[in-house]
PDB file of C-alpha atoms and ligand atoms in Angstrom:
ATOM      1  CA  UNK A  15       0.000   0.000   0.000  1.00 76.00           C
ATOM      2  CA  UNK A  16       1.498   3.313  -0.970  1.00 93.00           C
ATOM      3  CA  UNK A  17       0.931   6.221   0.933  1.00 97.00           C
ATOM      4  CA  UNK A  18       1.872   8.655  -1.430  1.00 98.00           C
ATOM      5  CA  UNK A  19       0.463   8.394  -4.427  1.00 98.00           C
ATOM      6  CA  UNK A  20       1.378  11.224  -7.537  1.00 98.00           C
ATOM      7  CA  UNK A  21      -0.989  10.729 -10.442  1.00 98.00           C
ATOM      8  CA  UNK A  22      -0.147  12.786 -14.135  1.00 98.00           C
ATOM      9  CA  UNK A  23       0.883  15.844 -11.965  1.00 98.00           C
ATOM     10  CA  UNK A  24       1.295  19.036 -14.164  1.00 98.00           C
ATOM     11  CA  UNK A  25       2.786  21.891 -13.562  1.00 98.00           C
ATOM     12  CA  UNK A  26       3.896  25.232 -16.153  1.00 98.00           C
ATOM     13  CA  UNK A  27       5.382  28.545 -15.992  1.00 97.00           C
ATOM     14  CA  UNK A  28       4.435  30.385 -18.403  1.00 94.00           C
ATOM     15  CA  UNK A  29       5.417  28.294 -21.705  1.00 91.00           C
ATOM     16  CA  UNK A  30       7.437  26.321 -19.176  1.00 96.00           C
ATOM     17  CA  UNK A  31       6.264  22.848 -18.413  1.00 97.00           C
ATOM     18  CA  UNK A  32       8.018  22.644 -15.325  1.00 98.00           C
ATOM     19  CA  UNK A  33       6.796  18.724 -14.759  1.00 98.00           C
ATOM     20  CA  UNK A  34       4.624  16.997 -17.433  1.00 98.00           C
ATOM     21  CA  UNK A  35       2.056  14.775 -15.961  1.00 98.00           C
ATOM     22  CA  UNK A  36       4.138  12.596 -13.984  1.00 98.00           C
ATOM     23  CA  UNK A  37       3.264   9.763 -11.770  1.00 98.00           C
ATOM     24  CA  UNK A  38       4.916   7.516  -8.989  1.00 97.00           C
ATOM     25  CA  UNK A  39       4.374   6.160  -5.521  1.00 97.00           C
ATOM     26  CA  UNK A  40       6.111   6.132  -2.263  1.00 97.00           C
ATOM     27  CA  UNK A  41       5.444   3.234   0.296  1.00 97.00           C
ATOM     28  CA  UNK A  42       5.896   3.771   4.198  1.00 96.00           C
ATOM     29  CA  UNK A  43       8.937   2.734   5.547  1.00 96.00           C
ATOM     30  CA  UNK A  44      10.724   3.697   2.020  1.00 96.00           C
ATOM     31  CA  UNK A  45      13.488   6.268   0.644  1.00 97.00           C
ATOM     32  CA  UNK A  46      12.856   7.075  -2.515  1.00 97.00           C
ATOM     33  CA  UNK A  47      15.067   9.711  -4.585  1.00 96.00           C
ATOM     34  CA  UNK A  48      13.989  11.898  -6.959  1.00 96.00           C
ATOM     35  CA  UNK A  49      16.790  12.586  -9.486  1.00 94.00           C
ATOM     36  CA  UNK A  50      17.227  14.539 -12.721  1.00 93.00           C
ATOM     37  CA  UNK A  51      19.657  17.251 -14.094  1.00 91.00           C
ATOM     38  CA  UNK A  52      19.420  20.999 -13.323  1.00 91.00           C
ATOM     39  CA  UNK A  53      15.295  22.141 -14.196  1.00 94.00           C
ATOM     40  CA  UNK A  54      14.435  18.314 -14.343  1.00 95.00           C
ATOM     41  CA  UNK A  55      10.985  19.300 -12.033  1.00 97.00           C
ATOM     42  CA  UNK A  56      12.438  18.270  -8.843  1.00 96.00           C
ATOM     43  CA  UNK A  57      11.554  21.285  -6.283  1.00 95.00           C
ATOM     44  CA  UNK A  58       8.182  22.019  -8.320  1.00 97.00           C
ATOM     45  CA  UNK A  59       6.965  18.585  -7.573  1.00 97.00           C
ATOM     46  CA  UNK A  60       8.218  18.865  -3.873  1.00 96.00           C
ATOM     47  CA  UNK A  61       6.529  22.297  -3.668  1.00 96.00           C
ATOM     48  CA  UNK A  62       3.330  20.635  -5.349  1.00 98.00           C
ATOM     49  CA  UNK A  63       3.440  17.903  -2.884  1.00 98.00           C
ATOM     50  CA  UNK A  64       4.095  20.519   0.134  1.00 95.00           C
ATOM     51  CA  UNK A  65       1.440  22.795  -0.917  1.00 96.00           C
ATOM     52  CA  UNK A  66       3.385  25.721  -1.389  1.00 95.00           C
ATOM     53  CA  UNK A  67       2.593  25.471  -5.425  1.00 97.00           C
ATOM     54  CA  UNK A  68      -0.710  24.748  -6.783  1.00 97.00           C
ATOM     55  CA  UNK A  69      -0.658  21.713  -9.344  1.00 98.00           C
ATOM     56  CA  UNK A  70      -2.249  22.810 -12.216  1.00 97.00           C
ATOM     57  CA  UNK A  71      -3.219  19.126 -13.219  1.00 97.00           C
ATOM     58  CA  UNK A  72      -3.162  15.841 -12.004  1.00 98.00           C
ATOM     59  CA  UNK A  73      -3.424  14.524  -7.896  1.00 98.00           C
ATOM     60  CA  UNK A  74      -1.358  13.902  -5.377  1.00 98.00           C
ATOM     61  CA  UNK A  75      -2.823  11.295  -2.418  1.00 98.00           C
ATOM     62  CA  UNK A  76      -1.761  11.233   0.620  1.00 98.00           C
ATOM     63  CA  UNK A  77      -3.092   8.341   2.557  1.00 96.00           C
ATOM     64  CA  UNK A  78      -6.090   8.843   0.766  1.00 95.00           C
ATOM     65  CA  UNK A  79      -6.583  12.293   0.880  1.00 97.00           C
ATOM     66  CA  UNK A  80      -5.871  14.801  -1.846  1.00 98.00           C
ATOM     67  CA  UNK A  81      -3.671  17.598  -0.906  1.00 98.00           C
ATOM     68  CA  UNK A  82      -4.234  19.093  -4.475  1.00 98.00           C
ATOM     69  CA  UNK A  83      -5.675  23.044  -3.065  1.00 96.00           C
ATOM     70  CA  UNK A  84      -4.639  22.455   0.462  1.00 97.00           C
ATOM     71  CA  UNK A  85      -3.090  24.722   2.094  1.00 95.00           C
ATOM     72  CA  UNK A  86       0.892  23.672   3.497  1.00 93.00           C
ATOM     73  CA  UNK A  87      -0.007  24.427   7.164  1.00 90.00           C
ATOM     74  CA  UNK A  88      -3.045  21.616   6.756  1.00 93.00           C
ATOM     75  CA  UNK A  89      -1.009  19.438   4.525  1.00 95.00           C
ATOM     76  CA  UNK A  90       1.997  20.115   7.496  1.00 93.00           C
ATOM     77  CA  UNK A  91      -0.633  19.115  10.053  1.00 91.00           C
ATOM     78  CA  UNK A  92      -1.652  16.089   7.977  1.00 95.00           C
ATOM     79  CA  UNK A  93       1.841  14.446   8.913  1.00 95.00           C
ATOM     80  CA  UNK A  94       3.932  15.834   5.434  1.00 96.00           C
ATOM     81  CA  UNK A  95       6.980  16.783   6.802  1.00 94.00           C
ATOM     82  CA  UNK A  96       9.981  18.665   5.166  1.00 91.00           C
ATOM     83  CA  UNK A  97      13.694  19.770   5.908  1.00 89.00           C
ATOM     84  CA  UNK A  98      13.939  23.422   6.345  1.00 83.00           C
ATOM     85  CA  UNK A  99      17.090  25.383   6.471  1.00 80.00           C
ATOM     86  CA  UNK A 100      17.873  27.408  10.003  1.00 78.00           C
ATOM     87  CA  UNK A 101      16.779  30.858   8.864  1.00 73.00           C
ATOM     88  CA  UNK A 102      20.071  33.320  10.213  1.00 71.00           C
ATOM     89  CA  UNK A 103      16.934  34.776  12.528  1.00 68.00           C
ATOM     90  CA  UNK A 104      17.032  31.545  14.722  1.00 82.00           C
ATOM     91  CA  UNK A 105      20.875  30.849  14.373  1.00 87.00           C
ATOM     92  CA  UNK A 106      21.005  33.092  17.565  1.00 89.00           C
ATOM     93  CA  UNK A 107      18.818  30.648  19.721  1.00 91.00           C
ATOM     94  CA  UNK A 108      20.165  27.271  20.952  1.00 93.00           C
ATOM     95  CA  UNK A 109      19.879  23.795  19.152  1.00 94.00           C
ATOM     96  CA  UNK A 110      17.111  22.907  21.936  1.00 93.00           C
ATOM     97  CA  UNK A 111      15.543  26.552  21.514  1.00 91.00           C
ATOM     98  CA  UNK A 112      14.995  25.524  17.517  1.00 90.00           C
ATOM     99  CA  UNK A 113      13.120  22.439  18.171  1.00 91.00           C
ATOM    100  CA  UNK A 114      11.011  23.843  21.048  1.00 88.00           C
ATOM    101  CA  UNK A 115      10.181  26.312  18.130  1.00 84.00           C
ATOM    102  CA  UNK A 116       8.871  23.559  16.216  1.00 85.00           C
ATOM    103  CA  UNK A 117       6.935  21.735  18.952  1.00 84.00           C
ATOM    104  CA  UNK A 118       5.316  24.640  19.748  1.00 78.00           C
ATOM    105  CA  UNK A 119       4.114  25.262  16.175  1.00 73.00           C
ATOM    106  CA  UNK A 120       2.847  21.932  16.257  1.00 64.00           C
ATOM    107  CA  UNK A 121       0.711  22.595  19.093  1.00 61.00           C
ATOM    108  CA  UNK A 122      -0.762  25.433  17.329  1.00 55.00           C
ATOM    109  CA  UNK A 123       1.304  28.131  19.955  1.00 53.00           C
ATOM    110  CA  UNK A 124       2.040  31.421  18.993  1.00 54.00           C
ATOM    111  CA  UNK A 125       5.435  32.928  18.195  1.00 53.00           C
ATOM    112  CA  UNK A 126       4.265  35.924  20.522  1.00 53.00           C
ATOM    113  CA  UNK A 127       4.196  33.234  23.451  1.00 56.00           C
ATOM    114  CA  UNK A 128       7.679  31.773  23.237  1.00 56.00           C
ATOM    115  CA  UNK A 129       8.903  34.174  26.416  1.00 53.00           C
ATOM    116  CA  UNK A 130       6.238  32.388  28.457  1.00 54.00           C
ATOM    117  CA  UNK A 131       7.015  28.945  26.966  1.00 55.00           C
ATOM    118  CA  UNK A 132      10.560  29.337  27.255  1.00 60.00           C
ATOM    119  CA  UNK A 133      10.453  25.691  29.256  1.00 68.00           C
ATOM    120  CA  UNK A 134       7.650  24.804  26.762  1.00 69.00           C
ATOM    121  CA  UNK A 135       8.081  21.094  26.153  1.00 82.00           C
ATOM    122  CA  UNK A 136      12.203  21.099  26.502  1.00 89.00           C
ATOM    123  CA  UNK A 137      11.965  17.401  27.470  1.00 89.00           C
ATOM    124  CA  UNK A 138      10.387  16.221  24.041  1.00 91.00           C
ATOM    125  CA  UNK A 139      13.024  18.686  22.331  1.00 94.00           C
ATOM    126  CA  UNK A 140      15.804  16.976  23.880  1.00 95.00           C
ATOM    127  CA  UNK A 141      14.489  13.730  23.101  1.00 94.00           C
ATOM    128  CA  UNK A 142      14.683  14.796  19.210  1.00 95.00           C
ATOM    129  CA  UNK A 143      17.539  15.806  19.655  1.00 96.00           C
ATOM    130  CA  UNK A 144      18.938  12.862  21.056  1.00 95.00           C
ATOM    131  CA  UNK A 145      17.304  10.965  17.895  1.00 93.00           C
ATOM    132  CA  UNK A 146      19.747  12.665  15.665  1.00 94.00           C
ATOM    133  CA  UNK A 147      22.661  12.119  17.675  1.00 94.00           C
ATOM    134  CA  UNK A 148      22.931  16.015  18.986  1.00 96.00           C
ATOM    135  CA  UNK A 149      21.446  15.984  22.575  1.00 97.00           C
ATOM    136  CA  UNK A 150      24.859  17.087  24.144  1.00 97.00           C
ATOM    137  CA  UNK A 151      24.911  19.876  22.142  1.00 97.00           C
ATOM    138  CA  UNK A 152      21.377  21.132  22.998  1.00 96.00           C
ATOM    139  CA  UNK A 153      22.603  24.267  24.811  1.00 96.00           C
ATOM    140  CA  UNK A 154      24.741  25.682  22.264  1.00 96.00           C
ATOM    141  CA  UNK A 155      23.262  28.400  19.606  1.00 95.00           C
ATOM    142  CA  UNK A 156      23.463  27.049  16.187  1.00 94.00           C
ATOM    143  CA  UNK A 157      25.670  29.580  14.844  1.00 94.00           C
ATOM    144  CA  UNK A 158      28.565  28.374  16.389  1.00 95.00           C
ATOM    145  CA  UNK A 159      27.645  24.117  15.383  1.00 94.00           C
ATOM    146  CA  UNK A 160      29.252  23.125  12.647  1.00 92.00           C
ATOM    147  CA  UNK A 161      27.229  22.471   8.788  1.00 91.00           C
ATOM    148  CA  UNK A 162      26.612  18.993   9.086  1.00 91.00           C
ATOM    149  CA  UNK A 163      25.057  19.370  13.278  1.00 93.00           C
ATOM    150  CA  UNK A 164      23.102  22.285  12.117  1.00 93.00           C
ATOM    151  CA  UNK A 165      21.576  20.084   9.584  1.00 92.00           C
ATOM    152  CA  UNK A 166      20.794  17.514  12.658  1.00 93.00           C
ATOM    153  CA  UNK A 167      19.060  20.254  13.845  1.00 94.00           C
ATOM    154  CA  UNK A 168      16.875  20.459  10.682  1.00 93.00           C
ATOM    155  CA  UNK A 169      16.197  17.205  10.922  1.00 94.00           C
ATOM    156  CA  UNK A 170      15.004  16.982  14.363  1.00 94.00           C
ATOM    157  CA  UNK A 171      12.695  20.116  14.071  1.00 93.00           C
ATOM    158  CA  UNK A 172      10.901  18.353  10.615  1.00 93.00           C
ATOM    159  CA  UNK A 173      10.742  14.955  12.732  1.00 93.00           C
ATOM    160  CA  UNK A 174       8.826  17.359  15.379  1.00 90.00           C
ATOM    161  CA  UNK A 175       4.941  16.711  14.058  1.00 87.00           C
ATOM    162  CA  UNK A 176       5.999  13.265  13.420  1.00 92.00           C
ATOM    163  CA  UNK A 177       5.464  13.076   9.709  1.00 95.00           C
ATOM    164  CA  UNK A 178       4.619   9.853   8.026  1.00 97.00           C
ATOM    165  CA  UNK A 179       6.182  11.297   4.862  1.00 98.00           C
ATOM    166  CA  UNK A 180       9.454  13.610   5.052  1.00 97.00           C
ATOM    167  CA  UNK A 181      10.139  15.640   2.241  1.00 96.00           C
ATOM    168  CA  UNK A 182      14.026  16.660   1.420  1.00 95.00           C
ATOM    169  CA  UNK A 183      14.934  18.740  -0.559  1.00 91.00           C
ATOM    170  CA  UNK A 184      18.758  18.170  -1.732  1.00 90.00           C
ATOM    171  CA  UNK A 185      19.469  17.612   2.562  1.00 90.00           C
ATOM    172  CA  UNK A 186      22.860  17.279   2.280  1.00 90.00           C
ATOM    173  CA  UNK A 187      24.003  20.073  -0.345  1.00 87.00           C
ATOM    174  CA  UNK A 188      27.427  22.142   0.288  1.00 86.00           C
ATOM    175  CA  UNK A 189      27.825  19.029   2.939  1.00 89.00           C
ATOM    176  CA  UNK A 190      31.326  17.191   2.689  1.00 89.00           C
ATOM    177  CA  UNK A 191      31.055  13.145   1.789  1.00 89.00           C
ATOM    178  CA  UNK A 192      31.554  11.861   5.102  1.00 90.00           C
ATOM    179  CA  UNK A 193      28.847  14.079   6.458  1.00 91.00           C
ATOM    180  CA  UNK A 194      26.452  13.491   3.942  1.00 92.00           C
ATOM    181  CA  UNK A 195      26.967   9.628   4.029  1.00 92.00           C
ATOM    182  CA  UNK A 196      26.183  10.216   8.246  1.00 92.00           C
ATOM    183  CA  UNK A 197      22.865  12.403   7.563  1.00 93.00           C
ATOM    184  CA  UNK A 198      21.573  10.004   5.377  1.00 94.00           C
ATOM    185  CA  UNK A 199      22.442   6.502   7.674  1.00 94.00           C
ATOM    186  CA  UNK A 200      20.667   8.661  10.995  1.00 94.00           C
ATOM    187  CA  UNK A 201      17.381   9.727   7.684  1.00 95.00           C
ATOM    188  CA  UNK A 202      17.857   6.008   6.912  1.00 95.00           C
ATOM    189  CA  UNK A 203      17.319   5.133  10.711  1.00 94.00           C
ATOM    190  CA  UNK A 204      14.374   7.071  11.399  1.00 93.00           C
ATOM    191  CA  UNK A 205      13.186   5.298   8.433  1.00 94.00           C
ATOM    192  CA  UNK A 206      13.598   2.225   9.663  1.00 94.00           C
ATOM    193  CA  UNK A 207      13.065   2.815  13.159  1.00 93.00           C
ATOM    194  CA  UNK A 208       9.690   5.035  12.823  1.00 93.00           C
ATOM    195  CA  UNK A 209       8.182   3.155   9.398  1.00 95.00           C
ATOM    196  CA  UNK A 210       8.579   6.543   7.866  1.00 96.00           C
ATOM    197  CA  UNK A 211       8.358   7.426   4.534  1.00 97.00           C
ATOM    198  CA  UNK A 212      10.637  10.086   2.570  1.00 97.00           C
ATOM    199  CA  UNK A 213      11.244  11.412  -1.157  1.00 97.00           C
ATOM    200  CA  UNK A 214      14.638  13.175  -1.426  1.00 96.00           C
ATOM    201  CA  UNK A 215      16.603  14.830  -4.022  1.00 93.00           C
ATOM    202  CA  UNK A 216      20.322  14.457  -4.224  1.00 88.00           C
ATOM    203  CA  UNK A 217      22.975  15.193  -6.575  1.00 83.00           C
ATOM    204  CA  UNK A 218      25.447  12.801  -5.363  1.00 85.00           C
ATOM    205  CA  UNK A 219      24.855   9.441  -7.103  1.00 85.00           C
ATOM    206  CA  UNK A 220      27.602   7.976  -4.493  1.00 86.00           C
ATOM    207  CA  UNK A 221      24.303   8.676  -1.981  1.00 90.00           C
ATOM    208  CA  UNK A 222      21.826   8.231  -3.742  1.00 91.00           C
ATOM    209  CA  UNK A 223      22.861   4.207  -4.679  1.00 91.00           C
ATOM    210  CA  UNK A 224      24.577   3.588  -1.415  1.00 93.00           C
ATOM    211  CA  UNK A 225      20.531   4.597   0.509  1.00 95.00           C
ATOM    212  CA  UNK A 226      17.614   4.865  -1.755  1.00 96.00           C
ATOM    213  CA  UNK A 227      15.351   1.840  -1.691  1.00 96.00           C
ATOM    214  CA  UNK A 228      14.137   2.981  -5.251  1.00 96.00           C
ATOM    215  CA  UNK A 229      14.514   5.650  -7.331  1.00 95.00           C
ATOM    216  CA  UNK A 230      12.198   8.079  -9.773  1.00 96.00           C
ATOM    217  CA  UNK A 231      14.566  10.428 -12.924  1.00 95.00           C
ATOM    218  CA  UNK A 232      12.830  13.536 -14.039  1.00 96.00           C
ATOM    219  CA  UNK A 233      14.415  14.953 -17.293  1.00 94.00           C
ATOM    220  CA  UNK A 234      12.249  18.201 -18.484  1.00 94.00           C
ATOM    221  CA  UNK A 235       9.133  17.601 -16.501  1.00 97.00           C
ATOM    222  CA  UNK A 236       8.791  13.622 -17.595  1.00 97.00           C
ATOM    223  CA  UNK A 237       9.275  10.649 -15.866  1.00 97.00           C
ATOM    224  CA  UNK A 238      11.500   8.779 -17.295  1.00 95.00           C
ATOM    225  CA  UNK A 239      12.353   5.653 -15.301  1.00 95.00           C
ATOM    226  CA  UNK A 240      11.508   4.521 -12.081  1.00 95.00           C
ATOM    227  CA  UNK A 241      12.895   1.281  -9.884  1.00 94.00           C
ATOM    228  CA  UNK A 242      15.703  -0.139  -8.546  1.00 94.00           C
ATOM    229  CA  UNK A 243      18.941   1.853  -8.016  1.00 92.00           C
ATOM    230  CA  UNK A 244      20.350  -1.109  -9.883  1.00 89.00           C
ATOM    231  CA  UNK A 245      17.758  -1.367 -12.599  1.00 90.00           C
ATOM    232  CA  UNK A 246      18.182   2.597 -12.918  1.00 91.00           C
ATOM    233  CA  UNK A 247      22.257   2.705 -12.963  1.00 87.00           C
ATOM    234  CA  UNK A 248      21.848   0.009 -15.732  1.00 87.00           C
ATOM    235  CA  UNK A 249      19.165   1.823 -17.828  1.00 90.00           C
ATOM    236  CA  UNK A 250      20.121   3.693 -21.159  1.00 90.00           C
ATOM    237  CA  UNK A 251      17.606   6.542 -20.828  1.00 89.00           C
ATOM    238  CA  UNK A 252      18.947   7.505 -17.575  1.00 88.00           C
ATOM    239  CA  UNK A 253      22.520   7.097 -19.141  1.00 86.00           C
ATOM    240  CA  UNK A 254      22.037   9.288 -22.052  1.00 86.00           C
ATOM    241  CA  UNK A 255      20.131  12.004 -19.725  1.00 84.00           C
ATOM    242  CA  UNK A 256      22.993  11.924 -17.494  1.00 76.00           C
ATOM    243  CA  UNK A 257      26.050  11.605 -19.463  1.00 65.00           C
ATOM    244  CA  UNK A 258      25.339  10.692 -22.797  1.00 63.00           C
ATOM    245  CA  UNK A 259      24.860   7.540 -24.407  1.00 52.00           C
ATOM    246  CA  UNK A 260      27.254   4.446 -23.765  1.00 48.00           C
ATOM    247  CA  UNK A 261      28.712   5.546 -20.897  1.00 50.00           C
ATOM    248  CA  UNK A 262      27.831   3.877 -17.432  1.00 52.00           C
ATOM    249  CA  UNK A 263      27.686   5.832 -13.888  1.00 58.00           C
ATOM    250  CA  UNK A 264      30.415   3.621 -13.306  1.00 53.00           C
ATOM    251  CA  UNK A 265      32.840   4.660 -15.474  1.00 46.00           C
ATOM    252  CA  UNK A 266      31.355   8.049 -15.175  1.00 47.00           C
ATOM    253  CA  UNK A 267      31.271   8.515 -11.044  1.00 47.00           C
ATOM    254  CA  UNK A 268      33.565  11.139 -10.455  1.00 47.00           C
ATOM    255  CA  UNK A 269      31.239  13.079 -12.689  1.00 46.00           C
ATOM    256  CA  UNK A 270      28.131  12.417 -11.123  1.00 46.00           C
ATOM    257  CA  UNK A 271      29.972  14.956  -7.944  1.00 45.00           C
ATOM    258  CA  UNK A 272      29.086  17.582 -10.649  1.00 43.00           C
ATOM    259  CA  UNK A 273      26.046  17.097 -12.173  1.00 43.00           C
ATOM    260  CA  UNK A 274      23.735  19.657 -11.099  1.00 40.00           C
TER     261      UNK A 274
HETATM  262  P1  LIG B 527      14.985  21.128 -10.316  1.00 85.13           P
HETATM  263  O1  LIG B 527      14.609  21.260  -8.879  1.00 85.13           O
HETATM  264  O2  LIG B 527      14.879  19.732 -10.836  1.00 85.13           O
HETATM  265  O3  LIG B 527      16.334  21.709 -10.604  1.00 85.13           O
HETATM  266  P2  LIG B 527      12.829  23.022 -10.780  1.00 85.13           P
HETATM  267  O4  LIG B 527      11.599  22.312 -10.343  1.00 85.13           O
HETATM  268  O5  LIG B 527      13.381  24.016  -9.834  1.00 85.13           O
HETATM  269  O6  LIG B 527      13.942  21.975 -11.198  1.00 85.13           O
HETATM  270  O7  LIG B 527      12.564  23.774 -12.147  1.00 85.13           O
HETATM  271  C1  LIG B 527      11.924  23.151 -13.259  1.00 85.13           C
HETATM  272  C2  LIG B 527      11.708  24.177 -14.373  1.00 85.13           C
HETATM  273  O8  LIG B 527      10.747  25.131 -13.975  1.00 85.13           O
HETATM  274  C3  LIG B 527      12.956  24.981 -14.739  1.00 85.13           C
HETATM  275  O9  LIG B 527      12.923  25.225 -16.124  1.00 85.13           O
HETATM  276  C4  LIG B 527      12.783  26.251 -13.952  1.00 85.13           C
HETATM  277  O10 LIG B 527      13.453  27.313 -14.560  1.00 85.13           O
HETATM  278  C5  LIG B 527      11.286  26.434 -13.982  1.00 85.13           C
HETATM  279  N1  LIG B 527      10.774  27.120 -12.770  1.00 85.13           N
HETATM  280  C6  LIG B 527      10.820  26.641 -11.518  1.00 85.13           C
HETATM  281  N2  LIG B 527      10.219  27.482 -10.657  1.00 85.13           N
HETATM  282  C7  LIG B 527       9.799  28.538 -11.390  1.00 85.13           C
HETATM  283  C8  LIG B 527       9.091  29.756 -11.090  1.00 85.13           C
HETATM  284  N3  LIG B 527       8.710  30.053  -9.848  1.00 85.13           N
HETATM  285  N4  LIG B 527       8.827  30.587 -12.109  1.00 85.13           N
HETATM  286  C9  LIG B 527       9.199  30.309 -13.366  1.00 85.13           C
HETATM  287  N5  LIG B 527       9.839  29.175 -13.723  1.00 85.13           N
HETATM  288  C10 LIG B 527      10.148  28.294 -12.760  1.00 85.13           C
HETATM  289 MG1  LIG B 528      15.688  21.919  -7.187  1.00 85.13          MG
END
C-alpha cells in the first residue's frame, strides 16, 4: 500500500512545463530519490506535494486524501513533513531553543508566546535531539555548530509533528562526503526505526545508490524511469540524460559529484 500516491501531476510557468504529468508512488517505511539534471521538475513537484505550489493538473494522495488546493499548514498538520534550512533569525537561539520552536508550532502556539514557553516542552526537544545524535549539544546556539550538526538540527525540528512522509529537498548540499553519508544513515534510521516514509533529491549518485530503496529520474518535466537503483544505474535513458549515451555511472562517477 502506498501512501503517497502522484498521479499525471502538471505543472507550467508560463510556456514552461516545469513537470509533465508525472506519476509515482512512495510506500511507508521507504526512501525514494527523486533525481534529474538541473530544471528536471524536482523542487516544483516537492513544492506541489508541500502545498506551497498549486498543481495545475493531475493529484497527489496522501493516505487517501488529496492535498491538491490544500493549504501547506493543513497538509503540514496532515503528517507531510519537510527539511527546512535554520533561517540566520534563529541561528542566535540554541539547538534545543529551535526544536522547542517547532513543537510549539505543532501545538498550534504562537510565536508571541515563546517568552512564556521558554520551558515549553524542553523534554520532548531533547528527546529529538537525542534521535539525531545532537542531545549534548542542545545548549549551544546554532551559529557556532558546525554544517553537518546544524543540519541535525533540521532534521530533528521536521521529525517534530511526526510526519509519516518527510520531504528533502537536496538535505545534504554544500555538505562534505563523510557528512552526507552520516545524515543520510541517521534519515535512513528514522526510516527504519519510525516506518517513515521520505522522497529526497540528491545530486550525489555515491548517496543516492549507497541509501535509496528505489529511485524516480525527471528529465524536463517527464518521468523517465523509475525502480531499482540497480535497474536505474543500468538503464540507457537515464545514461544518455545523465552523461550521454554508452557511458555507465560507473565509469562516469567522479562526474556524477558535478552534475547539477
Ligand atoms: P529542479 O529542482 O529539478 O532543478 P525546478 O523544479 O526548480 O527543477 O525547475 C523546473 C523548471 O521550472 C525549470 O525550467 C525552472 O526554470 C522552472 N521554474 C521553476 N520554478 C519557477 C518559477 N517560480 N517561475 C518560473 N519558472 C520556474
Ligand atoms: Mg531543485
Amino acid at each position: 500500500m502506498s501512501l503517497l500516491a502522484v498521479s499525471e501531476l502538471g505543472k507550467s510557468f508560463g510556456g514552461v512545463r516545469a513537470v509533465d504529468g508525472i506519476s509515482f508512488e512512495v510506500a511507508p517505511g521507504e526512501l525514494l530519490a527523486l533525481i534529474g539534471p538541473n530544471g528536471a521538475g524536482k523542487s516544483t513537484t516537492f513544492n506541489m506535494v508541500n502545498g506551497q505550489l498549486r498543481a495545475d493538473r493531475g493529484s497527489i494522495r496522501f493516505d487517501g486524501q488529496e492535498l491538491v488546493g490544500m493549504r501547506p499548514r493543513d497538509i503540514w498538520r496532515l503528517g507531510v513533513g519537510r527539511t527546512f534550512q535554520i533561517a540566520a533569525t534563529f541561528a542566535s537561539l540554541t539547538a534545543v531553543e529551535n526544536v522547542q520552536m517547532a513543537l510549539l508550532s505543532d501545538d498550534r502556539k504562537l510565536f508571541s508566546m515563546w517568552r512564556r514557553a521558554a520551558q515549553h516542552r524542553r523534554e520532548d526537544a531533547i528527546d529529538l535531539l537525542a534521535q539525531v545524535g545532537m542531545a549534548e549539544q542542545a545548549d549551544r546556539p546554532c551559529s557556532v555548530l558546525a554544517y553537518g550538526d546544524v543540519k541535525r538540527v533540521e532534521l530533528a525540528i521536521a521529525m517534530a509533528n511526526r510526519p509519516q512522509l518527510l520531504l528533502m529537498d537536496e538535505p545534504t548540499a554544500g555538505m562534505a562526503p563523510r557528512e552526507r553519508n552520516e545524515l543520510m544513515a541517521l534519515t535512513k534510521r528514522l526510516v527504519v526505526e519510525r516506518n517513515m516514509a521520505v522522497l529526497f533529491t540528491e545530486h550525489s549518485m555515491d548517496v543516492v545508490f549507497a541509501y535509496a530503496d528505489r529511485m524516480a529520474v525527471l528529465a524536463r518535466g517527464r518521468l523517465i524511469a523509475e525502480g531499482a537503483p540497480a535497474a536505474i544505474r543500468d538503464d540507457p535513458k537515464v545514461q544518455e540524460v545523465y552523461f550521454g549515451t554508452g557511458k555507465t555511472f560507473e565509469k562516469k562517477r567522479a562526474a556524477s559529484e558535478v552534475v547539477r
